[in-house]
Coordinates of N, CA and C in Angstrom, one line a residue:
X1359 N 27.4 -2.5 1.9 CA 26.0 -2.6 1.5 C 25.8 -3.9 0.7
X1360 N 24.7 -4.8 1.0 CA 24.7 -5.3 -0.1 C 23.4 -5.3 -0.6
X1361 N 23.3 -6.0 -2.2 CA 22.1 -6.0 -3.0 C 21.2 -7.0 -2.8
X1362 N 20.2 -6.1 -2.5 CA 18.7 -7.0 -2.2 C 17.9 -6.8 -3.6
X1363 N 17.3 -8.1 -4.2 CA 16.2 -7.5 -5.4 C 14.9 -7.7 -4.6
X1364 N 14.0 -6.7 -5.2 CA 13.1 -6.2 -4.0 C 12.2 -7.8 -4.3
X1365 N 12.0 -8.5 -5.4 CA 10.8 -9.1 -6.0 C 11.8 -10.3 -5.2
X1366 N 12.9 -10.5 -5.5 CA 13.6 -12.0 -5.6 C 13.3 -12.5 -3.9
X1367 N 14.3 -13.7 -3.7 CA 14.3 -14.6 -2.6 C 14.8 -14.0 -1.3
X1368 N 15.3 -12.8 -1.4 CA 15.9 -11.9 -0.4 C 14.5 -11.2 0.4
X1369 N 13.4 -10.8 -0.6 CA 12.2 -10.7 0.4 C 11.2 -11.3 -0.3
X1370 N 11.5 -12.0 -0.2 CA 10.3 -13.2 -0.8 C 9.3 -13.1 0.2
X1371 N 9.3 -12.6 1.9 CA 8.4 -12.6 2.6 C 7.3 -11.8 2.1
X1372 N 8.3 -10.2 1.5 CA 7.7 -9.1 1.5 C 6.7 -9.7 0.3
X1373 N 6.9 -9.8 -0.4 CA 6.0 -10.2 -2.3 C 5.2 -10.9 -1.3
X1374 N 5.2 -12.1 -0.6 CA 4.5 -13.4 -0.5 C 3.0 -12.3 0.4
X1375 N 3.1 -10.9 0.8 CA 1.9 -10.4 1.2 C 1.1 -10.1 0.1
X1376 N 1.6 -10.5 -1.2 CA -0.1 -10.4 -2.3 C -0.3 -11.6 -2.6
X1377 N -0.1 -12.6 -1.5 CA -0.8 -14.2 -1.8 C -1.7 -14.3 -0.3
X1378 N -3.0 -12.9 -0.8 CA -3.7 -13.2 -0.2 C -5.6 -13.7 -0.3
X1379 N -5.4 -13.9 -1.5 CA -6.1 -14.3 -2.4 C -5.7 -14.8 -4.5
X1380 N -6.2 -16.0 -4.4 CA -5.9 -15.4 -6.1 C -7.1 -14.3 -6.4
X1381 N -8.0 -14.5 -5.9 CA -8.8 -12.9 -6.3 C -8.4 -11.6 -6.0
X1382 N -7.7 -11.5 -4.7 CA -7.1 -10.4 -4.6 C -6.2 -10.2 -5.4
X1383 N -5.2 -10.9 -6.1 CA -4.2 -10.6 -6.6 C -4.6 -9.7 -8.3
X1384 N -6.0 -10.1 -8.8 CA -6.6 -9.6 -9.9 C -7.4 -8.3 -9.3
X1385 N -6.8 -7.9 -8.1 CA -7.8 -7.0 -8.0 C -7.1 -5.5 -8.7
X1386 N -7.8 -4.1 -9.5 CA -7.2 -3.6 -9.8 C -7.7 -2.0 -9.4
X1387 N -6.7 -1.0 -9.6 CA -7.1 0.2 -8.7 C -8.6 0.7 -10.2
X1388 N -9.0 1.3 -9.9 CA -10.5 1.6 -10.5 C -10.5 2.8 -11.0
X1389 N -9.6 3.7 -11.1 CA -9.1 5.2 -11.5 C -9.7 5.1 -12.9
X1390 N -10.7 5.7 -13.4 CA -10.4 5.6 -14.6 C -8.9 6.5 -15.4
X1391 N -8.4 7.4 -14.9 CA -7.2 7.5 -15.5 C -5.7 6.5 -15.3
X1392 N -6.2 5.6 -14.9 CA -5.1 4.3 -14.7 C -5.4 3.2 -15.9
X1393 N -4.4 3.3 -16.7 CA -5.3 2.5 -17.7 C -4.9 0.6 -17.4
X1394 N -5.7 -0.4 -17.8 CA -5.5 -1.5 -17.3 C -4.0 -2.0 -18.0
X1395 N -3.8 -1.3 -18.5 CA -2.3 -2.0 -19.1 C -1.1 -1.5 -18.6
X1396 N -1.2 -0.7 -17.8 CA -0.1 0.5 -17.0 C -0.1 -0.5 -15.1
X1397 N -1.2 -1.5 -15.0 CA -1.1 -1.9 -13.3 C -0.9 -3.6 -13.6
X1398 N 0.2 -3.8 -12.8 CA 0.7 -5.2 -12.8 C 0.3 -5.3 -11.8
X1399 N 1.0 -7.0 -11.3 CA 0.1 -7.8 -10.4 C 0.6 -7.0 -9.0
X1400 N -0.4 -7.1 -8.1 CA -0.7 -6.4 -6.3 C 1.1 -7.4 -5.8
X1401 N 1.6 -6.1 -5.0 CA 3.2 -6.6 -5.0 C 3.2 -6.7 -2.9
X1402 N 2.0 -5.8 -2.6 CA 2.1 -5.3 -1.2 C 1.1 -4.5 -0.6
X1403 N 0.4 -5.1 0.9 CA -1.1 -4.2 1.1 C -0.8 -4.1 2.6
X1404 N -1.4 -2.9 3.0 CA -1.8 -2.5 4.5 C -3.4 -2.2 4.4
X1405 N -3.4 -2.5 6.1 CA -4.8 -2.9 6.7 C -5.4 -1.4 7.6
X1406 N -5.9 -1.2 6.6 CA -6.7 0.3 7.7 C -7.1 0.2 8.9
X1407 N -6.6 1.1 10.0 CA -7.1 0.7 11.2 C -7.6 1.8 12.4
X1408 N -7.3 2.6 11.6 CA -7.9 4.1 12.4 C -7.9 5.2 11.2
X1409 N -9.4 5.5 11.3 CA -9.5 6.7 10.6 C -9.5 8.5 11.4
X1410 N -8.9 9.4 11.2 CA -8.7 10.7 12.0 C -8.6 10.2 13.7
X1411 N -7.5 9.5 13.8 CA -7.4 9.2 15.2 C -8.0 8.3 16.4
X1412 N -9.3 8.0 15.1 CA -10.3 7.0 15.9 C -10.1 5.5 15.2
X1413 N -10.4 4.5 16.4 CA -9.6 3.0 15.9 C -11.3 2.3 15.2
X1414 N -11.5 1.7 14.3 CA -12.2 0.9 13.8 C -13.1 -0.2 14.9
X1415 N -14.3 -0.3 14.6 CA -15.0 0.7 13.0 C -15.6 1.2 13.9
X1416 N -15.5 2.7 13.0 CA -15.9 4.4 13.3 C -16.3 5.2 12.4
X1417 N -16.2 6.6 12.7 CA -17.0 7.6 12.1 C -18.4 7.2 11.3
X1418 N -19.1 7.0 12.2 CA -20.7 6.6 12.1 C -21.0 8.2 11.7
X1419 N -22.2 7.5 10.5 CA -22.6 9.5 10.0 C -23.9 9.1 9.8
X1420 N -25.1 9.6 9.9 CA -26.7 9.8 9.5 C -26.2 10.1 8.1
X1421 N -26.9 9.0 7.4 CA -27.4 9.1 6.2 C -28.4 8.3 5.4
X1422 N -29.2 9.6 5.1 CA -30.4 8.9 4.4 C -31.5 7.7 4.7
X1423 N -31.4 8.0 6.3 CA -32.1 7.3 7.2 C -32.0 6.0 7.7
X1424 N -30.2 5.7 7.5 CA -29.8 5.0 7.9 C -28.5 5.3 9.2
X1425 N -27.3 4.7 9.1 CA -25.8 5.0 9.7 C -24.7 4.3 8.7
X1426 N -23.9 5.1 8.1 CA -22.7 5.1 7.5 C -21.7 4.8 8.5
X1427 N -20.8 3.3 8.5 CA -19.1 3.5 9.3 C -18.3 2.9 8.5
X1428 N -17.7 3.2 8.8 CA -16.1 2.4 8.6 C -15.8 1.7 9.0
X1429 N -15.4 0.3 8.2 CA -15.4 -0.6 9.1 C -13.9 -1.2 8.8
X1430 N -13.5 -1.0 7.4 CA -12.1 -1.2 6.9 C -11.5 -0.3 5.7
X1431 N -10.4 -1.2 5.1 CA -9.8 -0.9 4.1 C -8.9 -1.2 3.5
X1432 N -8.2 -1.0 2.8 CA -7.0 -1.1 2.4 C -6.0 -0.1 1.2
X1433 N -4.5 -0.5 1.6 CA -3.8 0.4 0.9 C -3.2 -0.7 0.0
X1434 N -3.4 -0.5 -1.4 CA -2.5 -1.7 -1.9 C -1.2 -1.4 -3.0
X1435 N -0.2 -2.2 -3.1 CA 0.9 -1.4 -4.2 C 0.8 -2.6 -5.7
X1436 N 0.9 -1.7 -6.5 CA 0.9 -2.9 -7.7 C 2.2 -2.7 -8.6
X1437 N 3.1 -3.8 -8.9 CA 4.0 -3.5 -10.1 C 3.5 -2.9 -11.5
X1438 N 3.9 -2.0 -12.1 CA 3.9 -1.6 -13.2 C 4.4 -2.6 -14.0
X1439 N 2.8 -2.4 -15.1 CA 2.9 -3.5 -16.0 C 4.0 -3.8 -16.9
X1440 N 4.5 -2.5 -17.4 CA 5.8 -2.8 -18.9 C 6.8 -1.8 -18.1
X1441 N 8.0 -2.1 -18.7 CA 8.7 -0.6 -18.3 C 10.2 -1.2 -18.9
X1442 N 10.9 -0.3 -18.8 CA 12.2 0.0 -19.9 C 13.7 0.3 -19.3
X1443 N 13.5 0.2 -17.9 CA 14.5 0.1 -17.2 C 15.1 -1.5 -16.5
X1444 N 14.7 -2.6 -17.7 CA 15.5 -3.9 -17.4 C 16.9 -4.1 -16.9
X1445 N 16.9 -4.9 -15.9 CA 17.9 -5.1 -15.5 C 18.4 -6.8 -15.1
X1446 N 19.3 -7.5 -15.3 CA 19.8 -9.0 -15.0 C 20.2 -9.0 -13.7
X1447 N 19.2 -10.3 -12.9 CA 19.7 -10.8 -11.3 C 19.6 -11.2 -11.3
X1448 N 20.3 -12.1 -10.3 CA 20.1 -13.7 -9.9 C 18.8 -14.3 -10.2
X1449 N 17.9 -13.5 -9.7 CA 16.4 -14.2 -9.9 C 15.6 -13.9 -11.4
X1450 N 16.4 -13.6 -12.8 CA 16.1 -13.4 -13.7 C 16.1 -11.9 -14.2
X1451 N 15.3 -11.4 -15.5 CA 15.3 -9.8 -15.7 C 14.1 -9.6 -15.0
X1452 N 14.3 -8.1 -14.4 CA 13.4 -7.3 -14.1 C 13.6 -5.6 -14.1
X1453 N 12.6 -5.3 -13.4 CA 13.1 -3.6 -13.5 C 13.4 -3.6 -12.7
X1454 N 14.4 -2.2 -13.1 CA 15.5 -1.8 -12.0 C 14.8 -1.2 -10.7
X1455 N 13.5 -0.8 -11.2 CA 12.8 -0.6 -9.5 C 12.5 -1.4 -8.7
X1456 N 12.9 -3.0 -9.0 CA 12.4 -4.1 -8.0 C 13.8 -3.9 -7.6
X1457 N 15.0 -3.6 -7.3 CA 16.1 -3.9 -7.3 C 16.5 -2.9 -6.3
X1458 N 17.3 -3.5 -5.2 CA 17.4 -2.3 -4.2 C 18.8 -2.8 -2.9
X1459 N 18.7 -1.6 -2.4 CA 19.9 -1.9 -1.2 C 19.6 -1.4 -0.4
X1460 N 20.0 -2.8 0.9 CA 19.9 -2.5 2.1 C 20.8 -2.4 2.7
X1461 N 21.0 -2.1 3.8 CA 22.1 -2.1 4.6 C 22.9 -3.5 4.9
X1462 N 24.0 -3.9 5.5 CA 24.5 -4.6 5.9 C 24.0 -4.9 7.4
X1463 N 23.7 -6.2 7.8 CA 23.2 -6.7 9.0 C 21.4 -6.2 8.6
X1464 N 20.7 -5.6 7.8 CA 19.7 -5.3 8.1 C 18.3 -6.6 7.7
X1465 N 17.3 -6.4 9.0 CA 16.6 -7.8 9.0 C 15.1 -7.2 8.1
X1466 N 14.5 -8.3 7.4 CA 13.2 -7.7 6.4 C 12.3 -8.8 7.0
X1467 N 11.1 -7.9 7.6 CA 10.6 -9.0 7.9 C 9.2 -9.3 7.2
X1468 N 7.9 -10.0 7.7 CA 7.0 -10.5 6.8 C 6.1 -9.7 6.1
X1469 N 6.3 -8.6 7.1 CA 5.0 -7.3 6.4 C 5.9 -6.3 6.2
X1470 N 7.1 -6.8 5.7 CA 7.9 -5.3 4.5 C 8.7 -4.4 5.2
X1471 N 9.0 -4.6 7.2 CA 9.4 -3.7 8.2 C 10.7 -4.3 7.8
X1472 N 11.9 -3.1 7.7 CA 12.9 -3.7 7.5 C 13.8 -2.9 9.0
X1473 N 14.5 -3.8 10.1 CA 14.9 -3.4 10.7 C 16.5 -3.5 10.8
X1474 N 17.2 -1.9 11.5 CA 18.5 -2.1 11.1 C 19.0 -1.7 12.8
X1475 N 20.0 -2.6 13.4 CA 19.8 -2.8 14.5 C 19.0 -2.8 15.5
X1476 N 18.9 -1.8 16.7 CA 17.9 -2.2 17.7 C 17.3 -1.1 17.6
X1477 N 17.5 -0.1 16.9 CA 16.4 1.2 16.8 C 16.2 1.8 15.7
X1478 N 16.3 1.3 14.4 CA 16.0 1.8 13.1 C 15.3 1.0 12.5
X1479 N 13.8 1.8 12.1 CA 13.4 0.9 11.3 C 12.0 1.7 10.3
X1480 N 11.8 0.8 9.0 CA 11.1 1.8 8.2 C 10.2 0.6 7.1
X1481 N 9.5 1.1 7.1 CA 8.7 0.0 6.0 C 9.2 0.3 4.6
X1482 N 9.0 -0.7 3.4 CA 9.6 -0.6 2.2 C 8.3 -1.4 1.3
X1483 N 8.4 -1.4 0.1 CA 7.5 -1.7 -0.9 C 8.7 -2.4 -1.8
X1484 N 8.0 -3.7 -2.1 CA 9.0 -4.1 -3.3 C 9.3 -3.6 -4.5
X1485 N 8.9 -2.7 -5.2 CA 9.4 -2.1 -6.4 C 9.3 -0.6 -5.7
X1486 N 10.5 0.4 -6.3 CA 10.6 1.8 -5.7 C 9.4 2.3 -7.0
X1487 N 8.5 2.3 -7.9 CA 7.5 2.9 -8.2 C 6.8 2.2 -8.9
X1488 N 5.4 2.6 -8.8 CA 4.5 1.7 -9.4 C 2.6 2.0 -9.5
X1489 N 2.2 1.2 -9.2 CA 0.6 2.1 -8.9 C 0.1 1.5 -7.3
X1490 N -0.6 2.3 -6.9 CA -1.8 2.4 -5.9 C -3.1 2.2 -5.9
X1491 N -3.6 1.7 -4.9 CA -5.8 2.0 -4.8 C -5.6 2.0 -3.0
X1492 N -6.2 3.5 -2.5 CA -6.6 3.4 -1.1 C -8.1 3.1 -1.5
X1493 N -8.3 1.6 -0.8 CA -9.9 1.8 -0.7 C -10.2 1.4 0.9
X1494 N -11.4 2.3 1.0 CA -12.8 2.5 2.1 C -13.5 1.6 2.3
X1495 N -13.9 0.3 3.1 CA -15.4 0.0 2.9 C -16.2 0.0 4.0
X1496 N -17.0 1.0 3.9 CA -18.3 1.1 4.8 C -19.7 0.2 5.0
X1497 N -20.2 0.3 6.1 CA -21.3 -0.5 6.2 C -22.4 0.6 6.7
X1498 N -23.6 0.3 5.6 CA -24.6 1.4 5.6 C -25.9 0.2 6.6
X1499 N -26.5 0.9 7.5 CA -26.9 -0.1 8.6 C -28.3 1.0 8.4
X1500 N -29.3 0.7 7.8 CA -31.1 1.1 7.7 C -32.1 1.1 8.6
X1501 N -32.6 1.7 8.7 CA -33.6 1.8 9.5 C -34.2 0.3 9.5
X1502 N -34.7 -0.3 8.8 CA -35.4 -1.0 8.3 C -34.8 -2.2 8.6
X1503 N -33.5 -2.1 9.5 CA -32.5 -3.1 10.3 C -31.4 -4.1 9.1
X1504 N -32.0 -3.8 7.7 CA -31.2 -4.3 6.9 C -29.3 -3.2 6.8
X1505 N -29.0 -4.0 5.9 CA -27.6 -3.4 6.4 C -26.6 -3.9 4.9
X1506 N -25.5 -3.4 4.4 CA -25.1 -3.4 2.9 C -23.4 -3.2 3.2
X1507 N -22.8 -3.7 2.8 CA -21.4 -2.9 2.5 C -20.7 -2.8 1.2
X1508 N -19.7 -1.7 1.3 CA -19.5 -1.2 -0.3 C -18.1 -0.6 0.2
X1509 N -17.3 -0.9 -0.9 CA -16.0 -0.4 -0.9 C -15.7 1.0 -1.6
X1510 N -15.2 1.8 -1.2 CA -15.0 3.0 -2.0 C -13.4 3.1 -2.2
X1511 N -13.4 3.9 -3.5 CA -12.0 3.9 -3.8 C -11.8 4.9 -3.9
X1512 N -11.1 5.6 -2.6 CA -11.0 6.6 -2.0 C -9.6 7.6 -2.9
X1513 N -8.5 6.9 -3.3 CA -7.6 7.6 -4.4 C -6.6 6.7 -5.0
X1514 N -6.6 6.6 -6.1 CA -5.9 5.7 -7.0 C -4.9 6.6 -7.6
X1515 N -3.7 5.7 -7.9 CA -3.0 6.7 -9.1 C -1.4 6.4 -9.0
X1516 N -0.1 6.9 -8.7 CA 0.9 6.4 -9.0 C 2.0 6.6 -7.9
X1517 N 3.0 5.7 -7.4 CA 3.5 5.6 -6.2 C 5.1 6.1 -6.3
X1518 N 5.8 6.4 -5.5 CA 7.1 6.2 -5.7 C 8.0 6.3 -4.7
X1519 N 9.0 5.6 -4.1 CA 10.1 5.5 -3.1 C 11.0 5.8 -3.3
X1520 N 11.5 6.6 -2.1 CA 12.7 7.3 -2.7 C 13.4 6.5 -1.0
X1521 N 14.9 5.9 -2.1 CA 15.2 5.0 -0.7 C 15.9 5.9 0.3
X1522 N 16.3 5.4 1.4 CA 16.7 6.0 2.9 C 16.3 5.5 4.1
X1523 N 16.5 6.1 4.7 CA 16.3 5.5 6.2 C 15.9 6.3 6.9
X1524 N 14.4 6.8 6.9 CA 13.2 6.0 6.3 C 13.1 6.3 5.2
X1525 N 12.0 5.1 4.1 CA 12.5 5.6 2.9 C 11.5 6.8 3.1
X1526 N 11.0 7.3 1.8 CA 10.2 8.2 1.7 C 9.0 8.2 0.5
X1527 N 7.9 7.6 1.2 CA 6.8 7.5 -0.4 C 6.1 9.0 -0.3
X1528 N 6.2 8.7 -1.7 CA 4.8 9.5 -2.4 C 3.5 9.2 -3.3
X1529 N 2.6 9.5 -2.8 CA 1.8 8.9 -4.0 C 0.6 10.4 -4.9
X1530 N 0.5 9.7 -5.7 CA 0.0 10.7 -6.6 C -1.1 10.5 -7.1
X1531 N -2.5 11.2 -6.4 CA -3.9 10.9 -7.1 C -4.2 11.4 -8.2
X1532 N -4.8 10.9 -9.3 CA -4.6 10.5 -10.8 C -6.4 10.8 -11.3
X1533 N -7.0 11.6 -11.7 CA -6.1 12.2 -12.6 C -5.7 13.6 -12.1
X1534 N -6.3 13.7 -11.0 CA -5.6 15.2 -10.3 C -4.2 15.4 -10.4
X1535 N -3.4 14.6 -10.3 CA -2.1 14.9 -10.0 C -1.7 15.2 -8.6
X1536 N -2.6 15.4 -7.8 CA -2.4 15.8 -6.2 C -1.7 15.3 -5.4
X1537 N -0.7 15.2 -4.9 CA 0.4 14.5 -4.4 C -0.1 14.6 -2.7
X1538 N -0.1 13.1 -2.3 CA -1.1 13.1 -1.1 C -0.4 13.2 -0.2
X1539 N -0.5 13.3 1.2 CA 0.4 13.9 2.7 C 1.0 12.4 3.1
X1540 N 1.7 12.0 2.9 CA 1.9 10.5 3.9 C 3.1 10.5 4.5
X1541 N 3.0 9.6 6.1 CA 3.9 9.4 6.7 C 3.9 8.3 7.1
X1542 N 5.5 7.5 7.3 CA 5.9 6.4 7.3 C 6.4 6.0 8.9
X1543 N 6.2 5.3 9.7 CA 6.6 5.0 10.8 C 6.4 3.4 10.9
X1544 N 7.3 2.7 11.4 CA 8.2 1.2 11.6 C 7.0 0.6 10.4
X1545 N 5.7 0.3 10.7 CA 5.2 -0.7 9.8 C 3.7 -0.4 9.7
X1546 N 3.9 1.2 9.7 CA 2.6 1.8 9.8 C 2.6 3.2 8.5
X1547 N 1.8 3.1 7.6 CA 1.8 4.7 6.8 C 0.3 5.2 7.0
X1548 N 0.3 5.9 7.2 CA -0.7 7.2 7.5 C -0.7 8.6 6.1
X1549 N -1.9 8.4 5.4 CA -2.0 8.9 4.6 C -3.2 10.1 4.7
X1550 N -2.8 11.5 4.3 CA -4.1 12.2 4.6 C -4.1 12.6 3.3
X1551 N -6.4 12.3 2.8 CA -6.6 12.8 1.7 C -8.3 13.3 1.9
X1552 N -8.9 13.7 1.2 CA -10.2 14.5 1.2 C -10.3 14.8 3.0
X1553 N -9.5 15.3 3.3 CA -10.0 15.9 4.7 C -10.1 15.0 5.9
X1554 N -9.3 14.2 5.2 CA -9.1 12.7 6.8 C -7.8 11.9 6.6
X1555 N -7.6 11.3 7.8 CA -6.2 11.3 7.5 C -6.2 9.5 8.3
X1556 N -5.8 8.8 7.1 CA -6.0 6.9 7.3 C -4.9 6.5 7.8
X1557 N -4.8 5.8 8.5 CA -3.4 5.0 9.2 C -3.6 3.1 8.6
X1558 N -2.9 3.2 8.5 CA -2.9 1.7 8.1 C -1.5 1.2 8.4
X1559 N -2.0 0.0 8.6 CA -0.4 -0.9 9.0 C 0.1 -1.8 8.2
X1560 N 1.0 -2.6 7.7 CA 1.3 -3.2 6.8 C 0.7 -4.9 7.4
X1561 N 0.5 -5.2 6.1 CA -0.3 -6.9 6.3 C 0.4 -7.9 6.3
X1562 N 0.9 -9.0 8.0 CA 1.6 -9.8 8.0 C 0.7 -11.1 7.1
X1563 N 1.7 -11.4 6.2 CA 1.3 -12.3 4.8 C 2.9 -13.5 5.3
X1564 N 2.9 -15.0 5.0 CA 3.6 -15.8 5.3 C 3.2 -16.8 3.6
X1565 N 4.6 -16.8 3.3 CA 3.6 -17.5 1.6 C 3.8 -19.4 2.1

């Protein structure tokens, strides 16, 4: 085996997907039980692309004498801001949850798919825990032919990877505590929460 740090030059591709904006990078999950000193900087995001089995943009609903859809979204991961499990690496201190192992021969590629020969493969997040924001954004289209979009922040709260092959996340909506349904396949997680279930794929980012 050897040691990969999740942040360092080993997947420098993986990190380089929250240089997708410097505004995006200030962007923060909205929970109010997430407090702003508990979410470091956006480490990793996927791109919503089908909601309950239907591909984008979908699930059009009558509302209020207009049409509600979906038109995107996003899943995003953030490093935690302080934490107490420091550790010394080549690429400086960090926490020991940036710090991780891969297999031998195994390839990481730009949107965080890490493949281990010709038929194993699993998405990864550069730190094994940290915070989340699944957000929504719909476009409300009026009678009146005018038309608005707005992001909803569908569940915020706190992440964690348990390594393997595939790893295995969890995340945790906050302040419920609700521990949401997700499943991981090559470079795709699919999360089901309030009664629908979001597929999103990980975001090829090149820094």
């Amino acid at each position: 085996m050897r040691t990969m740090t999740r942040s360092g030059a080993a997947v420098r591709v993986v990190v380089a997907m929250a240089v997708l904006s410097v505004a995006g990078c200030d962007t923060l999950p909205t929970s109010p039980a997430l407090r702003t000193s508990e979410v470091g900087p956006m480490i990793a995001q996927d791109s919503l692309v089908a909601v309950d089995s239907q591909p984008l943009p979908c699930c059009s609903a009558d509302s209020a004498g207009g049409t509600v859809t979906v038109i995107g979204g996003t899943l995003t991961f953030h490093r935690l801001a302080s934490y107490t499990d420091t550790v010394a690496t080549p690429g400086g201190l960090m926490s020991a949850a940036c710090v991780t192992q891969e297999p031998n021969g195994a390839a990481v590629h730009p949107n965080g798919l890490v493949t281990v020969g010709d038929s194993v493969g699993y998405l990864t997040v550069p730190c094994s825990k940290g915070t989340y924001a699944l957000v929504v954004s719909r476009r409300s289209d009026l009678q009146d032919t005018s038309s608005d979009a707005l992001d909803d922040t569908v569940s915020a709260g706190t992440y964690q990877i348990t390594n393997g092959i595939p790893d295995q996340l969890t995340l945790v909506d906050l302040p419920s505590d609700v521990r949401l349904t997700t499943a991981l396949s090559w470079d795709t997680v699919t999360v089901a929460t309030r009664g629908h279930r979001y597929r999103l794929v990980a975001v090829l980012m090149r820094g």
